CSV table of C-alpha atoms in Angstrom, one decimal:
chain,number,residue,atom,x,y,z
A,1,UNK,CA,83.2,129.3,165.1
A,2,UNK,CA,84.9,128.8,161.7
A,3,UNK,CA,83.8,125.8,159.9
A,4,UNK,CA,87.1,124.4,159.5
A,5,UNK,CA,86.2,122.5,156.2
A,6,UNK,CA,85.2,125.4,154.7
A,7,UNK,CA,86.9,126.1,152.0
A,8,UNK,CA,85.1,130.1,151.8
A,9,UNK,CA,86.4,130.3,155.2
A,10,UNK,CA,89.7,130.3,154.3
A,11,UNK,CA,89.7,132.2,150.9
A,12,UNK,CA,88.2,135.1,153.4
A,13,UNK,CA,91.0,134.6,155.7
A,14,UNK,CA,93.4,135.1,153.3
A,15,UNK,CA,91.3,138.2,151.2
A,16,UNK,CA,91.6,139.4,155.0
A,17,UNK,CA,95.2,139.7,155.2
A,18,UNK,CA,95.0,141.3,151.5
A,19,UNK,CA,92.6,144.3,152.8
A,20,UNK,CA,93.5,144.5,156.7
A,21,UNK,CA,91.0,143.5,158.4
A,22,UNK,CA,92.3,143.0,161.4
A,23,UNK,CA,88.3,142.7,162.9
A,24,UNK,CA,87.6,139.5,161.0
A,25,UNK,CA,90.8,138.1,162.0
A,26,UNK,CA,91.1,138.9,165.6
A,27,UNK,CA,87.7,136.9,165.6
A,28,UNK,CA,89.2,133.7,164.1
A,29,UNK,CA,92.8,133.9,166.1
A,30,UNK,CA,93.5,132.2,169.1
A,31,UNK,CA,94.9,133.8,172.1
A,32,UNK,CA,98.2,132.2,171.7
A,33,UNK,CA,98.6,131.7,168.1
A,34,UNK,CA,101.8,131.3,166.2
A,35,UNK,CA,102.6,132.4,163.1
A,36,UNK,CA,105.9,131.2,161.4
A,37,UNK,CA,107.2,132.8,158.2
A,38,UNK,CA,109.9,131.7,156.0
A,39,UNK,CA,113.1,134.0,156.6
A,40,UNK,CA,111.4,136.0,159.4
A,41,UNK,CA,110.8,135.9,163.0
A,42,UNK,CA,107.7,134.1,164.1
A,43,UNK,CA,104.6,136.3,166.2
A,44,UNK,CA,103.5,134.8,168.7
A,45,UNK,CA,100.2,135.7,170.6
A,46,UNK,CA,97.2,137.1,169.3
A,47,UNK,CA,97.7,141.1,169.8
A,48,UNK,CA,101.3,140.7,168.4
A,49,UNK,CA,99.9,138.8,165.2
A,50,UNK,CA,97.0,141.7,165.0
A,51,UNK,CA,100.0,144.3,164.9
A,52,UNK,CA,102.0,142.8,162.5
A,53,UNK,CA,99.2,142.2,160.2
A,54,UNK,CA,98.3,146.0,160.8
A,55,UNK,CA,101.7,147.5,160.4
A,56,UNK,CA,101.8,145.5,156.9
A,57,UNK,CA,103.5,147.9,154.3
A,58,UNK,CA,100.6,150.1,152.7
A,59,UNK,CA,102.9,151.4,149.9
A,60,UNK,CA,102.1,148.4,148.1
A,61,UNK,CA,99.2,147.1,146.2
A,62,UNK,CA,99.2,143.8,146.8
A,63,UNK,CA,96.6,141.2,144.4
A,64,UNK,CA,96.3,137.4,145.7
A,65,UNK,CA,95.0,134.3,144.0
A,66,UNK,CA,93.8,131.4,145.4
A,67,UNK,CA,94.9,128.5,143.4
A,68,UNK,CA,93.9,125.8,145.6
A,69,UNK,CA,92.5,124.9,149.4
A,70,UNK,CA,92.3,121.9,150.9
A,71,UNK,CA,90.9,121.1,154.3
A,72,UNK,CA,91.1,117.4,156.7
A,73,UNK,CA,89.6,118.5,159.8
A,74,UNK,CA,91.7,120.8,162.1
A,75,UNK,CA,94.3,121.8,159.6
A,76,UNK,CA,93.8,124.0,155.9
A,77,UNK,CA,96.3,124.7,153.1
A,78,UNK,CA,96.2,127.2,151.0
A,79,UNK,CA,98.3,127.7,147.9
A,80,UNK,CA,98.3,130.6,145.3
A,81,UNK,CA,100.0,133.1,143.5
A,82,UNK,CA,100.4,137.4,145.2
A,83,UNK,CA,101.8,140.2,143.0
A,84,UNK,CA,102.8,143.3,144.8
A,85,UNK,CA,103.4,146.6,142.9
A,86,UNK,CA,105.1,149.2,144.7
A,87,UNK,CA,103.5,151.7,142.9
A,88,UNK,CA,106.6,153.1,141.2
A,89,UNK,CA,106.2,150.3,138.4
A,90,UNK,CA,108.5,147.4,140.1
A,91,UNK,CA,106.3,144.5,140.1
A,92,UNK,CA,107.3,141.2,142.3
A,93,UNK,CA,105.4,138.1,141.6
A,94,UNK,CA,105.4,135.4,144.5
A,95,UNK,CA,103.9,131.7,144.9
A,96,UNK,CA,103.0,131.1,148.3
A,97,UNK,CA,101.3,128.2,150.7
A,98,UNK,CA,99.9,128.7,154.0
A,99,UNK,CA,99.1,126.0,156.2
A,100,UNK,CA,96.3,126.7,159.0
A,101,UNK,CA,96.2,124.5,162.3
A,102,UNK,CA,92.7,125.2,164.5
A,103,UNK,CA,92.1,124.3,167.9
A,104,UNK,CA,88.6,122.8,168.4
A,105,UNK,CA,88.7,123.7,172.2
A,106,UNK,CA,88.9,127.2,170.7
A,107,UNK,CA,85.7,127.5,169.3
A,108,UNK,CA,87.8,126.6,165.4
A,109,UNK,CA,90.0,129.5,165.5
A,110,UNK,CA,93.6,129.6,164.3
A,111,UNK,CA,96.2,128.4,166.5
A,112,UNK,CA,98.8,128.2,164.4
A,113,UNK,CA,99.9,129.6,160.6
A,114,UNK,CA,103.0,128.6,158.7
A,115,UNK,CA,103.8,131.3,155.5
A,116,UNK,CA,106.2,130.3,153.0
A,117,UNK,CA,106.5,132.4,149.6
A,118,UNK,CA,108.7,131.9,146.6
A,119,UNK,CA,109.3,134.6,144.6
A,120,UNK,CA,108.2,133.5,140.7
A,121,UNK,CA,110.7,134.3,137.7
């Protein structure tokens, strides 16, 4: 079970996403979670969420900070800054927040995640 207050938690969650590791997240998903994210369609269910997460673009070398995490209970947000380099010398800097909801009738994992990112100027 994920200790919902835990602010490591979370920064692994996220360093997760970074590196695809789709094993530490499948542990810490729910069966039916959501994930909405701004300007795209939102996954729903766990082995959807696992394939989009694993069919994330690898052309890119992506770099995340973690500015700031903050945790009441059953719900986490994390804000920080991601750079992506495509490798061909564009770089694209983004702010971004995600906001956790965890079910405690499933064990702490994720039920459901809401993305947004800004891209920085």
């Amino acid at each position: 079970m994920a200790n919902v207050n835990s602010e490591k938690f979370f920064k692994e969650m996220n360093v997760a996403f970074v590196i695809g590791d789709l094993e530490f997240i499948e542990r810490h998903i729910a069966d039916d979670v959501v994930w909405k994210m701004e300007g795209e369609e939102t996954i729903e269910g766990k082995q959807k969420f696992l394939d989009y997460v694993g069919n994330m673009d690898s052309d890119h070398e992506v770099k995340v900070t973690i500015d700031h995490v903050r945790t009441d209970g059953l719900q986490a947000t994390v804000t920080g800054k991601m750079t992506i380099d495509d490798k061909k010398g564009g770089i694209q800097s983004y702010s971004y927040q995600d906001i956790y909801e965890m079910d405690r009738e499933e064990g702490g994992k994720i039920v459901s995640l809401t993305s947004t990112t800004q891209e920085d100027s």
